[in-house]
Amino acid sequence: MTSTKQSFPSFLSFTRGPSLSIKLMVAGLVITGCFIVVAIFAPTFQAWGWLQDPTQSLSNPIHEPPSWNHWFGTSRQGYDVFSRTWFGSQAALKVVVLATTLSLIIGVPLGLISGYLGGRLDRVLLFLMDTIYTLPGLLLSVTLAFVVGRGVFNAAIALSISYVPQYYRVVRNHTTSVKTELFIEAAQALGASPGRILSRYLFLNVIQSVPVLFTLNAADAILILGGLGFLGLGLPEQTPEWGHDLRQALDALPTGIWWTALFPGLAMTLMVVGLSLVGEGLSELINPRFRQKH
């Protein structure tokens, strides 16, 4: 009787299925996956004639509302809004993946080295990263965009600088706490080099929070890239980019041309929501503290 009563709650917990956060993460993966598929196959669909050239202005019609021929309508500049919105996901994906990857490649090693070695190097890096971290991300990106100019790689650099301190702080704090564990002291006593300790023992123990930070930074980068495009500082003028298209649509809204703003804005919102849901779900999976107790 005792063993049956003790195992009964565990059976109930199993039958309840995944938590709400996990379900939302699956929804986020579906949304994000759809945008990835759209971005990858956009050139193929254009080659097959299913999409208009997003950089080619149509001679006729101009600012036509959504119809069978132009599902999202056309803009005042004569662009097909459906094609611009579709290819905008490609531009966003390129910049965001590049920006978050660059910040991860720079921030994680710096956090590992700083947290493990400590001393003057740690104090200098901590001061530098805290200084960058205090600056608003959009303001810092705008300033850097003025310096490096337009383009996919330049926009990625402007975005990545503001994310490096986040990776640094998370990894450095975890490294500082993990390096006092007994298995690290045992490795040091056995003569393991600092490089081996960092790569084999510390890295795998402090990297758990990085995927969560990666997805949340990617969602934030979508918004900042849109802000840069809205200010005319992101990608080149004719490149399909949601922020730039929203800026063009702003002048058309008073005349009743609503569709040129609705669809790029909706695409940006959906992609941000999808990435945010993935990040929240990963946080629950990786950090047991945040899991729901049944």
Short mmCIF file of C-alpha atoms in Angstrom, two decimals, residues 12-286:
data_model
loop_
_atom_site.label_atom_id
_atom_site.label_comp_id
_atom_site.label_asym_id
_atom_site.label_seq_id
_atom_site.Cartn_x
_atom_site.Cartn_y
_atom_site.Cartn_z
CA LEU A 12 -0.38 11.70 -12.33
CA SER A 13 2.49 14.10 -13.10
CA PHE A 14 3.42 12.06 -16.16
CA THR A 15 -0.12 11.96 -17.54
CA ARG A 16 -0.53 15.70 -17.28
CA GLY A 17 1.79 16.12 -20.25
CA PRO A 18 4.08 19.02 -21.07
CA SER A 19 3.72 22.35 -19.29
CA LEU A 20 2.29 25.46 -20.86
CA SER A 21 5.77 26.90 -21.46
CA ILE A 22 6.81 23.82 -23.43
CA LYS A 23 3.68 24.04 -25.54
CA LEU A 24 4.36 27.71 -26.20
CA MET A 25 7.95 26.84 -27.12
CA VAL A 26 6.66 24.38 -29.71
CA ALA A 27 4.40 27.12 -31.09
CA GLY A 28 7.40 29.45 -31.19
CA LEU A 29 9.45 26.84 -33.05
CA VAL A 30 6.69 26.47 -35.62
CA ILE A 31 6.45 30.23 -36.16
CA THR A 32 10.23 30.67 -36.35
CA GLY A 33 10.55 27.63 -38.60
CA CYS A 34 8.03 29.08 -41.03
CA PHE A 35 10.07 32.27 -41.32
CA ILE A 36 13.26 30.26 -41.85
CA VAL A 37 11.60 28.26 -44.64
CA VAL A 38 10.29 31.47 -46.21
CA ALA A 39 13.74 33.06 -46.07
CA ILE A 40 15.48 30.03 -47.58
CA PHE A 41 13.07 29.42 -50.44
CA ALA A 42 12.30 33.04 -51.39
CA PRO A 43 14.83 33.11 -54.29
CA THR A 44 13.54 29.75 -55.53
CA PHE A 45 9.95 30.94 -55.60
CA GLN A 46 11.03 34.11 -57.40
CA ALA A 47 12.86 32.02 -60.01
CA TRP A 48 9.69 29.95 -60.53
CA GLY A 49 7.68 33.12 -61.06
CA TRP A 50 5.65 32.77 -57.86
CA LEU A 51 7.10 35.97 -56.38
CA GLN A 52 7.71 39.36 -57.92
CA ASP A 53 11.15 40.96 -57.86
CA PRO A 54 11.06 42.86 -54.52
CA THR A 55 13.49 45.50 -55.83
CA GLN A 56 11.69 46.09 -59.13
CA SER A 57 9.00 48.78 -59.18
CA LEU A 58 5.86 47.83 -61.07
CA SER A 59 4.80 50.29 -63.74
CA ASN A 60 1.14 49.52 -63.07
CA PRO A 61 -0.73 49.32 -60.71
CA ILE A 62 0.50 51.71 -58.03
CA HIS A 63 -0.74 51.48 -54.41
CA GLU A 64 -3.36 48.85 -55.26
CA PRO A 65 -5.10 47.25 -52.26
CA PRO A 66 -4.78 43.51 -51.63
CA SER A 67 -6.18 41.49 -54.52
CA TRP A 68 -5.80 38.12 -56.22
CA ASN A 69 -2.93 39.45 -58.36
CA HIS A 70 -1.16 41.15 -55.43
CA TRP A 71 -2.08 39.38 -52.20
CA PHE A 72 -0.71 42.11 -49.92
CA GLY A 73 -1.30 44.94 -52.38
CA THR A 74 1.30 47.28 -53.84
CA SER A 75 3.05 50.30 -52.37
CA ARG A 76 3.15 53.90 -53.52
CA GLN A 77 6.61 53.19 -54.91
CA GLY A 78 5.14 50.38 -57.04
CA TYR A 79 6.60 47.43 -55.09
CA ASP A 80 4.70 44.21 -54.50
CA VAL A 81 4.17 44.17 -50.73
CA PHE A 82 3.87 40.38 -50.55
CA SER A 83 7.30 39.93 -52.17
CA ARG A 84 8.84 42.67 -50.01
CA THR A 85 7.45 41.09 -46.85
CA TRP A 86 8.58 37.60 -47.90
CA PHE A 87 12.12 38.69 -48.77
CA GLY A 88 12.22 40.87 -45.65
CA SER A 89 12.40 37.70 -43.58
CA GLN A 90 15.55 36.75 -45.49
CA ALA A 91 17.25 40.06 -44.70
CA ALA A 92 16.19 39.86 -41.05
CA LEU A 93 17.42 36.28 -40.68
CA LYS A 94 20.82 37.06 -42.21
CA VAL A 95 21.49 40.07 -40.00
CA VAL A 96 20.11 38.54 -36.79
CA VAL A 97 21.95 35.21 -37.09
CA LEU A 98 25.19 36.98 -37.94
CA ALA A 99 24.82 39.53 -35.14
CA THR A 100 23.96 37.04 -32.40
CA THR A 101 26.66 34.60 -33.57
CA LEU A 102 29.33 37.31 -33.54
CA SER A 103 28.35 38.43 -30.05
CA LEU A 104 28.35 34.84 -28.82
CA ILE A 105 31.77 34.09 -30.32
CA ILE A 106 33.24 37.18 -28.64
CA GLY A 107 31.32 37.27 -25.37
CA VAL A 108 31.52 33.62 -24.27
CA PRO A 109 35.35 33.22 -24.43
CA LEU A 110 35.84 36.59 -22.76
CA GLY A 111 33.49 35.58 -19.95
CA LEU A 112 35.26 32.24 -19.47
CA ILE A 113 38.74 33.75 -19.37
CA SER A 114 37.73 36.68 -17.19
CA GLY A 115 35.85 34.56 -14.65
CA TYR A 116 38.53 31.89 -14.40
CA LEU A 117 41.66 34.04 -14.27
CA GLY A 118 40.23 36.96 -12.30
CA GLY A 119 42.66 39.68 -11.23
CA ARG A 120 43.31 42.86 -13.18
CA LEU A 121 42.11 41.42 -16.49
CA ASP A 122 38.77 40.57 -14.92
CA ARG A 123 38.38 44.06 -13.45
CA VAL A 124 39.23 45.78 -16.74
CA LEU A 125 36.88 43.58 -18.80
CA LEU A 126 34.11 43.91 -16.23
CA PHE A 127 34.38 47.71 -16.28
CA LEU A 128 34.40 47.80 -20.08
CA MET A 129 31.42 45.45 -20.45
CA ASP A 130 29.41 47.23 -17.77
CA THR A 131 30.03 50.51 -19.55
CA ILE A 132 28.73 49.12 -22.83
CA TYR A 133 25.82 47.40 -21.08
CA THR A 134 24.56 50.67 -19.59
CA LEU A 135 24.08 52.18 -23.06
CA PRO A 136 20.64 51.64 -24.66
CA GLY A 137 20.88 49.01 -27.40
CA LEU A 138 19.11 51.05 -30.07
CA LEU A 139 21.14 54.19 -29.32
CA LEU A 140 24.42 52.26 -29.46
CA SER A 141 23.39 50.54 -32.70
CA VAL A 142 22.39 53.84 -34.29
CA THR A 143 25.73 55.38 -33.34
CA LEU A 144 27.69 52.44 -34.71
CA ALA A 145 25.56 52.37 -37.87
CA PHE A 146 26.64 55.94 -38.57
CA VAL A 147 30.28 54.83 -38.28
CA VAL A 148 30.24 51.54 -40.21
CA GLY A 149 27.58 52.44 -42.78
CA ARG A 150 24.86 50.33 -44.38
CA GLY A 151 24.96 46.66 -45.36
CA VAL A 152 24.19 43.24 -43.91
CA PHE A 153 27.57 42.73 -42.24
CA ASN A 154 27.77 46.33 -41.03
CA ALA A 155 24.29 46.13 -39.53
CA ALA A 156 25.27 42.86 -37.82
CA ILE A 157 28.35 44.51 -36.30
CA ALA A 158 26.27 47.44 -35.06
CA LEU A 159 23.84 45.04 -33.39
CA SER A 160 26.37 42.57 -31.99
CA ILE A 161 28.35 45.11 -29.94
CA SER A 162 25.41 45.68 -27.61
CA TYR A 163 24.95 41.92 -27.03
CA VAL A 164 28.55 40.99 -26.21
CA PRO A 165 28.30 42.24 -22.58
CA GLN A 166 25.23 40.07 -21.98
CA TYR A 167 27.04 36.87 -22.94
CA TYR A 168 30.10 38.03 -21.04
CA ARG A 169 28.21 38.74 -17.82
CA VAL A 170 26.25 35.47 -17.82
CA VAL A 171 29.26 33.26 -18.61
CA ARG A 172 31.63 35.17 -16.32
CA ASN A 173 29.28 34.92 -13.32
CA HIS A 174 28.74 31.19 -13.85
CA THR A 175 32.46 30.61 -14.31
CA THR A 176 33.26 32.46 -11.08
CA SER A 177 30.97 30.15 -9.11
CA VAL A 178 31.84 26.89 -10.90
CA LYS A 179 35.63 27.31 -10.71
CA THR A 180 35.52 26.74 -6.92
CA GLU A 181 33.91 23.29 -7.32
CA LEU A 182 35.85 20.21 -6.25
CA PHE A 183 36.17 18.74 -9.75
CA ILE A 184 37.93 21.92 -10.94
CA GLU A 185 40.31 21.80 -7.99
CA ALA A 186 40.96 18.12 -8.72
CA ALA A 187 41.78 18.90 -12.36
CA GLN A 188 44.18 21.62 -11.25
CA ALA A 189 45.84 19.25 -8.79
CA LEU A 190 46.34 16.70 -11.57
CA GLY A 191 48.18 19.30 -13.62
CA ALA A 192 45.52 20.16 -16.19
CA SER A 193 46.36 23.31 -18.12
CA PRO A 194 44.09 26.39 -17.91
CA GLY A 195 43.10 25.90 -21.53
CA ARG A 196 42.02 22.31 -20.89
CA ILE A 197 40.08 23.30 -17.78
CA LEU A 198 38.30 26.09 -19.64
CA SER A 199 37.40 24.02 -22.70
CA ARG A 200 36.65 20.64 -21.12
CA TYR A 201 35.32 21.34 -17.63
CA LEU A 202 34.11 24.92 -17.33
CA PHE A 203 32.64 25.48 -20.79
CA LEU A 204 30.08 22.66 -20.62
CA ASN A 205 28.99 23.70 -17.13
CA VAL A 206 28.41 27.39 -17.85
CA ILE A 207 27.00 27.20 -21.38
CA GLN A 208 23.46 26.13 -20.40
CA SER A 209 22.00 29.65 -20.32
CA VAL A 210 23.53 30.73 -23.64
CA PRO A 211 20.82 29.21 -25.91
CA VAL A 212 18.14 31.11 -23.99
CA LEU A 213 20.09 34.34 -24.29
CA PHE A 214 20.70 33.65 -27.98
CA THR A 215 17.00 33.40 -28.82
CA LEU A 216 16.02 36.42 -26.72
CA ASN A 217 18.79 38.49 -28.29
CA ALA A 218 17.63 37.38 -31.72
CA ALA A 219 14.12 38.64 -30.94
CA ASP A 220 15.54 41.93 -29.70
CA ALA A 221 17.76 42.21 -32.77
CA ILE A 222 14.69 42.00 -35.03
CA LEU A 223 13.26 45.08 -33.34
CA ILE A 224 16.54 47.02 -33.38
CA LEU A 225 17.12 46.16 -37.04
CA GLY A 226 13.62 47.41 -37.75
CA GLY A 227 14.44 50.60 -35.87
CA LEU A 228 17.61 51.11 -37.90
CA GLY A 229 15.70 50.54 -41.12
CA PHE A 230 12.99 52.95 -40.00
CA LEU A 231 15.66 55.60 -39.44
CA GLY A 232 17.29 54.85 -42.79
CA LEU A 233 20.46 53.39 -41.21
CA GLY A 234 20.05 49.65 -41.79
CA LEU A 235 20.34 48.00 -45.16
CA PRO A 236 20.71 49.69 -48.57
CA GLU A 237 17.73 51.66 -49.87
CA GLN A 238 16.06 49.11 -52.16
CA THR A 239 16.79 46.04 -50.02
CA PRO A 240 13.55 44.44 -48.74
CA GLU A 241 13.62 45.15 -45.02
CA TRP A 242 10.63 45.48 -42.70
CA GLY A 243 11.77 48.62 -40.89
CA HIS A 244 12.51 50.45 -44.13
CA ASP A 245 9.14 49.42 -45.58
CA LEU A 246 7.37 50.68 -42.45
CA ARG A 247 9.10 54.03 -42.88
CA GLN A 248 7.89 54.22 -46.48
CA ALA A 249 4.39 53.22 -45.39
CA LEU A 250 4.23 55.96 -42.75
CA ASP A 251 3.74 58.65 -45.38
CA ALA A 252 1.02 56.59 -47.09
CA LEU A 253 -1.14 55.95 -44.00
CA PRO A 254 -2.93 59.34 -44.02
CA THR A 255 -4.13 58.61 -47.55
CA GLY A 256 -5.74 55.30 -46.52
CA ILE A 257 -3.01 52.99 -47.84
CA TRP A 258 -2.97 50.80 -44.74
CA TRP A 259 -1.74 47.51 -46.23
CA THR A 260 1.83 48.70 -46.81
CA ALA A 261 2.29 49.08 -43.04
CA LEU A 262 0.15 46.19 -41.81
CA PHE A 263 1.93 43.23 -43.38
CA PRO A 264 5.59 44.15 -42.69
CA GLY A 265 4.65 45.13 -39.14
CA LEU A 266 2.74 41.89 -38.65
CA ALA A 267 5.64 39.83 -39.97
CA MET A 268 8.07 41.56 -37.61
CA THR A 269 5.74 41.03 -34.66
CA LEU A 270 5.21 37.34 -35.40
CA MET A 271 8.93 36.65 -35.74
CA VAL A 272 9.67 38.43 -32.45
CA VAL A 273 6.88 36.52 -30.69
CA GLY A 274 8.11 33.21 -32.10
CA LEU A 275 11.69 33.73 -30.95
CA SER A 276 10.55 34.97 -27.53
CA LEU A 277 8.39 31.87 -27.01
CA VAL A 278 11.34 29.64 -27.92
CA GLY A 279 13.52 31.48 -25.41
CA GLU A 280 10.99 31.16 -22.60
CA GLY A 281 10.51 27.46 -23.28
CA LEU A 282 14.26 26.83 -23.34
CA SER A 283 14.57 28.66 -20.05
CA GLU A 284 12.15 26.24 -18.42
CA LEU A 285 13.85 23.20 -19.94
CA ILE A 286 17.39 24.25 -19.03
#
